[in-house]
PDB file of C-alpha atoms and ligand atoms in Angstrom:
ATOM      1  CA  UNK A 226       6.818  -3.853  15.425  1.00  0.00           C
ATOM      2  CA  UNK A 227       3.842  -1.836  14.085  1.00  0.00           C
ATOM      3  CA  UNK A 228       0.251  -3.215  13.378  1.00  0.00           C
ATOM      4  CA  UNK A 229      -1.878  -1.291  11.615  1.00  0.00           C
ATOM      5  CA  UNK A 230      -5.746  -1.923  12.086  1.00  0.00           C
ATOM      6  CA  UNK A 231      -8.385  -0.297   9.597  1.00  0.00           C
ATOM      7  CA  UNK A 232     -11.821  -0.288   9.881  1.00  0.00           C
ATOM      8  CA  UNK A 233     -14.214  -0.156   7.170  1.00  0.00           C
ATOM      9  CA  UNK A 234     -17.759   1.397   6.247  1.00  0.00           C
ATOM     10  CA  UNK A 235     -20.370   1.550   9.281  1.00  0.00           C
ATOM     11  CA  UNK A 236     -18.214  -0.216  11.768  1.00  0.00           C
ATOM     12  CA  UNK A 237     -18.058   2.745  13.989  1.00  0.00           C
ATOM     13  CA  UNK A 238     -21.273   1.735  14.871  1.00  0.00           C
ATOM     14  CA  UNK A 239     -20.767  -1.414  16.437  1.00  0.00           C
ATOM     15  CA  UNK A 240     -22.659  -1.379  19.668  1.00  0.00           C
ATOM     16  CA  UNK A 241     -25.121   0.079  18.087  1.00  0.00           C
ATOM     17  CA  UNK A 242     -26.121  -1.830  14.639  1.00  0.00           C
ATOM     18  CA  UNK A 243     -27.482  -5.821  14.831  1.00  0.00           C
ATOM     19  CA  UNK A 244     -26.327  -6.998  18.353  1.00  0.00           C
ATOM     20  CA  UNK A 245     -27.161 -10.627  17.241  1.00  0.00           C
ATOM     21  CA  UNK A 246     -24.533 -10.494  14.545  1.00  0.00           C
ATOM     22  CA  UNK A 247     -22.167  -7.779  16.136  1.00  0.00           C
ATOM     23  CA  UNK A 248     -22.452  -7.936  19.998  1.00  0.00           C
ATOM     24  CA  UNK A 249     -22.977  -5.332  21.939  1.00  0.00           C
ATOM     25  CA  UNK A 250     -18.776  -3.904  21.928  1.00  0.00           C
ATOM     26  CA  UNK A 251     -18.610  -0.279  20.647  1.00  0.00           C
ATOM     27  CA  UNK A 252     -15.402   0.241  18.353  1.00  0.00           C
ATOM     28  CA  UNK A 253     -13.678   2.062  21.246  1.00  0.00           C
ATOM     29  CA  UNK A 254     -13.977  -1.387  23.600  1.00  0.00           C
ATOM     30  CA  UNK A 255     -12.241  -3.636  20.323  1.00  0.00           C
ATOM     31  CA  UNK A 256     -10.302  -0.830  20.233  1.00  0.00           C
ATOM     32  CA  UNK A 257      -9.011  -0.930  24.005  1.00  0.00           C
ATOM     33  CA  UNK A 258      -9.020  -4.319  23.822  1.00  0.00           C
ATOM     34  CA  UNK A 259      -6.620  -4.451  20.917  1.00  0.00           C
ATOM     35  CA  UNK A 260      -4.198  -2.158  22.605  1.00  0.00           C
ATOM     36  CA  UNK A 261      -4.482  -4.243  25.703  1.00  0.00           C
ATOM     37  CA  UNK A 262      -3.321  -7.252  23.866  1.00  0.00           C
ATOM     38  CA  UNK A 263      -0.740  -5.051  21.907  1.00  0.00           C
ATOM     39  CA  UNK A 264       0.931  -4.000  25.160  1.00  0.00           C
ATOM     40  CA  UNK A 265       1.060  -7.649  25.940  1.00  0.00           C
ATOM     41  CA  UNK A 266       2.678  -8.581  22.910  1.00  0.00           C
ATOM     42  CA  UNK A 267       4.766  -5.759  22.959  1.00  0.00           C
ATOM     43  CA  UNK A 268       3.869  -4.318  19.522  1.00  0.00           C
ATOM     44  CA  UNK A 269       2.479  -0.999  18.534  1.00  0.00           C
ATOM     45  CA  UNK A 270      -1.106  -0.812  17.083  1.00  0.00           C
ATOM     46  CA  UNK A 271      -2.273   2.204  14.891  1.00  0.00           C
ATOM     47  CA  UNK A 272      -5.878   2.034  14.042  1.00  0.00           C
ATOM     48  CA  UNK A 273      -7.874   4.163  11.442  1.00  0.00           C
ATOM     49  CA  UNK A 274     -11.643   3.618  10.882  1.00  0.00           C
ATOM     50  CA  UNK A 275     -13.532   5.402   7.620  1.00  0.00           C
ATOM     51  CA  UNK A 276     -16.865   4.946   5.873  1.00  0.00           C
ATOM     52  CA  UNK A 277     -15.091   6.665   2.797  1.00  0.00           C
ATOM     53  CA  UNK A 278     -13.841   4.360   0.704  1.00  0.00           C
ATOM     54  CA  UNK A 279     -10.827   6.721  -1.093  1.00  0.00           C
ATOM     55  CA  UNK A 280      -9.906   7.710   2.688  1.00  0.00           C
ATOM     56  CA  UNK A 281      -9.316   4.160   3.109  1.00  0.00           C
ATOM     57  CA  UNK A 282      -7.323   3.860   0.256  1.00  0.00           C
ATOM     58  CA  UNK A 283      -5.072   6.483   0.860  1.00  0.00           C
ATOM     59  CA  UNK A 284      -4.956   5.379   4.002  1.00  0.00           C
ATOM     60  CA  UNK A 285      -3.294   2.078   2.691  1.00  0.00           C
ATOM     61  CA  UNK A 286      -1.135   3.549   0.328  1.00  0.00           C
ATOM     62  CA  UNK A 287       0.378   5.708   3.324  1.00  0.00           C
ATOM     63  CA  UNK A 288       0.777   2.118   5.179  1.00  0.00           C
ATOM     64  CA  UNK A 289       3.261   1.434   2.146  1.00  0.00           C
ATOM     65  CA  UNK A 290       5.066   4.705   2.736  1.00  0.00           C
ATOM     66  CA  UNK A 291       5.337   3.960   6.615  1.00  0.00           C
ATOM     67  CA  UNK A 292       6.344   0.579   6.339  1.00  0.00           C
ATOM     68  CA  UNK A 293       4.227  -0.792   8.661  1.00  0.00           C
ATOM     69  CA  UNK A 294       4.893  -4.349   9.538  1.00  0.00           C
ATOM     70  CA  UNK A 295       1.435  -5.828   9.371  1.00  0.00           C
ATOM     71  CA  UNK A 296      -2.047  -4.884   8.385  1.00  0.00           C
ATOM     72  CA  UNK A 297      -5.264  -6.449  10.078  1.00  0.00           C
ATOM     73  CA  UNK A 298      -8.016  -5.548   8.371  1.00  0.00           C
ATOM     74  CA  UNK A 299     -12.256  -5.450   8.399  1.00  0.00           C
ATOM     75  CA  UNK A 300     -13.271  -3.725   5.666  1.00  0.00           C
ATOM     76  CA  UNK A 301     -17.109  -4.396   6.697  1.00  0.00           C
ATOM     77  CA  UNK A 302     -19.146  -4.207   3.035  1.00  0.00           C
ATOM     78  CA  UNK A 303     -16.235  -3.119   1.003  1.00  0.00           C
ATOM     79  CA  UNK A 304     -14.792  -6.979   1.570  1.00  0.00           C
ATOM     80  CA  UNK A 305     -17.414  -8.209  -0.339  1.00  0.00           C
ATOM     81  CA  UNK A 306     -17.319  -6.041  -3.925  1.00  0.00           C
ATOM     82  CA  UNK A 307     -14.423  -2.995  -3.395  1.00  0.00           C
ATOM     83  CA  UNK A 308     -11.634  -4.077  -5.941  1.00  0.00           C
ATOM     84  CA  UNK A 309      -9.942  -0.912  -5.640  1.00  0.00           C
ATOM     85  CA  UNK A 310      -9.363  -1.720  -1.692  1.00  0.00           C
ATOM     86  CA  UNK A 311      -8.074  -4.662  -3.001  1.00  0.00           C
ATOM     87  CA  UNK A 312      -5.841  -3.480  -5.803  1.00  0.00           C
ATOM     88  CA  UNK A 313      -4.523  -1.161  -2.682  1.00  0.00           C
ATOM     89  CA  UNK A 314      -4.249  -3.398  -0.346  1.00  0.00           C
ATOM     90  CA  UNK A 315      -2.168  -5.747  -2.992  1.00  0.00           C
ATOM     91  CA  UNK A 316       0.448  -2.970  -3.148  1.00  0.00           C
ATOM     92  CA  UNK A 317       1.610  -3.830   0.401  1.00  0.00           C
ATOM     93  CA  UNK A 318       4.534  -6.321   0.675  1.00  0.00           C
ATOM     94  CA  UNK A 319       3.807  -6.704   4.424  1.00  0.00           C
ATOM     95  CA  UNK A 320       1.200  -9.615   5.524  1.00  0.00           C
ATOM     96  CA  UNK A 321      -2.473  -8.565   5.517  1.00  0.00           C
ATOM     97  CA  UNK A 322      -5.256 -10.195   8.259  1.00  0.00           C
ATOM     98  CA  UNK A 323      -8.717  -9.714   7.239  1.00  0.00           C
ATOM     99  CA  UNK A 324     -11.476 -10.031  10.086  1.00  0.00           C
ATOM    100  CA  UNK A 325     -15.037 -10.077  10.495  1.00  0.00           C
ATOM    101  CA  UNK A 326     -16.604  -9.751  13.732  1.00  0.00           C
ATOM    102  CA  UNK A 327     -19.643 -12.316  12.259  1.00  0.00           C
ATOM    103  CA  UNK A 328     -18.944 -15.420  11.016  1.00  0.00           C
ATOM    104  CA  UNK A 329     -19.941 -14.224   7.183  1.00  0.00           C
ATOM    105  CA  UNK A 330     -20.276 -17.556   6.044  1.00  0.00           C
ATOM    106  CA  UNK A 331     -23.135 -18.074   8.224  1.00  0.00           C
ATOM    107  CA  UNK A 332     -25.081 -15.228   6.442  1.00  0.00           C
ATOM    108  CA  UNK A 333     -26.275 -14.327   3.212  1.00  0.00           C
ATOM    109  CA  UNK A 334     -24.457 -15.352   0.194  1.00  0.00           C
ATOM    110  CA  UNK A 335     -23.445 -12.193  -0.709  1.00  0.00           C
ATOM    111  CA  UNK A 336     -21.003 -12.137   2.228  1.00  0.00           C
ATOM    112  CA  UNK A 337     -19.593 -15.520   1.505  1.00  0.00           C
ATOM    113  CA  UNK A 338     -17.126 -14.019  -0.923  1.00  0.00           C
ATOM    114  CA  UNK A 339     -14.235 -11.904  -0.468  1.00  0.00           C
ATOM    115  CA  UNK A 340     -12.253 -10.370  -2.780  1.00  0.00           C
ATOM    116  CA  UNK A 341      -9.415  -9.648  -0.945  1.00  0.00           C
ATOM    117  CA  UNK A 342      -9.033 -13.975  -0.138  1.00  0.00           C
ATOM    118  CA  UNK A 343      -6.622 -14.491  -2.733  1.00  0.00           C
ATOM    119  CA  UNK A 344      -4.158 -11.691  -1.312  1.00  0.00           C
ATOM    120  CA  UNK A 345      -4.233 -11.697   2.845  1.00  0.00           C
ATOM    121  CA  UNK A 346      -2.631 -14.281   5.148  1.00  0.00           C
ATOM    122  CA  UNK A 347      -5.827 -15.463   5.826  1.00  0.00           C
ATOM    123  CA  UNK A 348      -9.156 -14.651   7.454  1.00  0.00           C
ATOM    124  CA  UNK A 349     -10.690 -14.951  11.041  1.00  0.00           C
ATOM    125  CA  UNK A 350     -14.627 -14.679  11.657  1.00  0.00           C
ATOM    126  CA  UNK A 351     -17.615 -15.528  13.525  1.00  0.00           C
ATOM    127  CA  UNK A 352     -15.821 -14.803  17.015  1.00  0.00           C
ATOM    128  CA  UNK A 353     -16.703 -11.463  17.822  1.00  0.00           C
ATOM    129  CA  UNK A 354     -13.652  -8.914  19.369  1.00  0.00           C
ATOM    130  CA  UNK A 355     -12.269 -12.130  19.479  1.00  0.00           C
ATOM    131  CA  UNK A 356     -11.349 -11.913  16.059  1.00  0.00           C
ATOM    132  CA  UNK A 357      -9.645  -8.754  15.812  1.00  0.00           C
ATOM    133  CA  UNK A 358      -7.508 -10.715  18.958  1.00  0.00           C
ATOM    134  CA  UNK A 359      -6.393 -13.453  17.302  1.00  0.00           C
ATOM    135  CA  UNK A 360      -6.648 -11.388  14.229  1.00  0.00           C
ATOM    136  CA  UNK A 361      -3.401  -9.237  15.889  1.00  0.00           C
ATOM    137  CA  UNK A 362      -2.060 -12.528  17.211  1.00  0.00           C
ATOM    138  CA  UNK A 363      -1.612 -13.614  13.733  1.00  0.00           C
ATOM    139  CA  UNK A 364      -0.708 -10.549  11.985  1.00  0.00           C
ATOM    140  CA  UNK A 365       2.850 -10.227  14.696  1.00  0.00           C
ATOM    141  CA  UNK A 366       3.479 -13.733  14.229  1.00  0.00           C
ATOM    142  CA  UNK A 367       3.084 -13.511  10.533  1.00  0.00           C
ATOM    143  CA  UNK A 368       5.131 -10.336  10.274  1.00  0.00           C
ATOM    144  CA  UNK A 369       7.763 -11.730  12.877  1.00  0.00           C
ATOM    145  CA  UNK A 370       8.198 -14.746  10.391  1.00  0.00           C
ATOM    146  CA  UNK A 371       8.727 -12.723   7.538  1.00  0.00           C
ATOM    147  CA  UNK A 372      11.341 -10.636   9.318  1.00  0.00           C
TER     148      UNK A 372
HETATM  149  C1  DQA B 600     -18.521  -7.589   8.928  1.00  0.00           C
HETATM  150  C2  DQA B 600     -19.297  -8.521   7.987  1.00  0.00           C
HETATM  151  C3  DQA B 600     -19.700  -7.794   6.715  1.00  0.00           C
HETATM  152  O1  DQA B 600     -20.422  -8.664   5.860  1.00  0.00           O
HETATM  153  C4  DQA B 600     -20.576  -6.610   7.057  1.00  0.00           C
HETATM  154  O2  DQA B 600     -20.902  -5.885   5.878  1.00  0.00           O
HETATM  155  C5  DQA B 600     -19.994  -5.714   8.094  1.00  0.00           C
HETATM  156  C6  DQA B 600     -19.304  -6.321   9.234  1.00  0.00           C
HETATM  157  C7  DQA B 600     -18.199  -8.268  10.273  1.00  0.00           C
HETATM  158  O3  DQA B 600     -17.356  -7.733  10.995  1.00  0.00           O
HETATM  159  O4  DQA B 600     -18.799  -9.296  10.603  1.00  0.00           O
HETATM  160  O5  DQA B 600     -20.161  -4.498   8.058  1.00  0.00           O
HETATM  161  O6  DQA B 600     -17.294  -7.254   8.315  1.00  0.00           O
END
């Protein structure tokens, strides 16, 4: 099985942007976390992280080519106002896990609202790396469900 993980705008600075929201994990400690867990679960994780916002679409509409089984997803920003991720991400027929390292609801208003709700799974925040980990968790058993 093959989890795909995509990062969105400015998350490749985790460690270094608003520890009280973010923590203090860089992107390379979710992602060796993730593939920790992933070896556990026996699944294969491909991650992809981009603060261009056509690179991440592309890089969803080659998920559709591959076939990948699941898609967990924090799109930073871009889950708040980018309806062209979500018109891409809408193309995939394979269940879609959105994450948030805060919890957003917590914040200001403009982060209360996704626009991808209506098309994932379902949505994990306001644990830290914790939520790309159950964030996995529920993308495998999600796509194992649907297989
Ligand atoms: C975030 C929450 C977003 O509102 C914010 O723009 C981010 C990170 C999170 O992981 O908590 O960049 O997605």
């Amino acid at each position: 099985m093959k989890i795909l993980v995509l990062h969105g705008i400015n998350l490749n600075m985790f460690g270094k942007r608003d520890p009280a929201q973010y923590g203090t994990a860089t992107l390379a400690d979710i992602e060796a976390a993730l593939h920790q867990l992933a070896k556990e679960l026996g699944v294969e994780v491909e991650s992809f992280q981009t603060n261009h916002e056509g690179e991440m679409a592309e890089r969803i509409h080659r998920a559709h080519q591959q076939a990948v089984d699941a898609v967990v997803i924090n799109a930073g920003a871009w889950t708040h106002y980018s309806y062209g991720l979500r018109d891409a991400l809408a193309i995939l027929k394979c269940p879609i896990v959105e994450v948030h390292m805060s919890n957003v609801h917590a914040r200001e208003a403009f982060r209360h609202h996704s626009v991808f709700a209506e098309i994932v799974k379902g949505q994990i925040c306001g644990f830290g790396v914790d939520s790309y980990l159950l964030g996995l968790r529920a993308a495998v058993s999600a796509a194992a469900a649907k297989a």
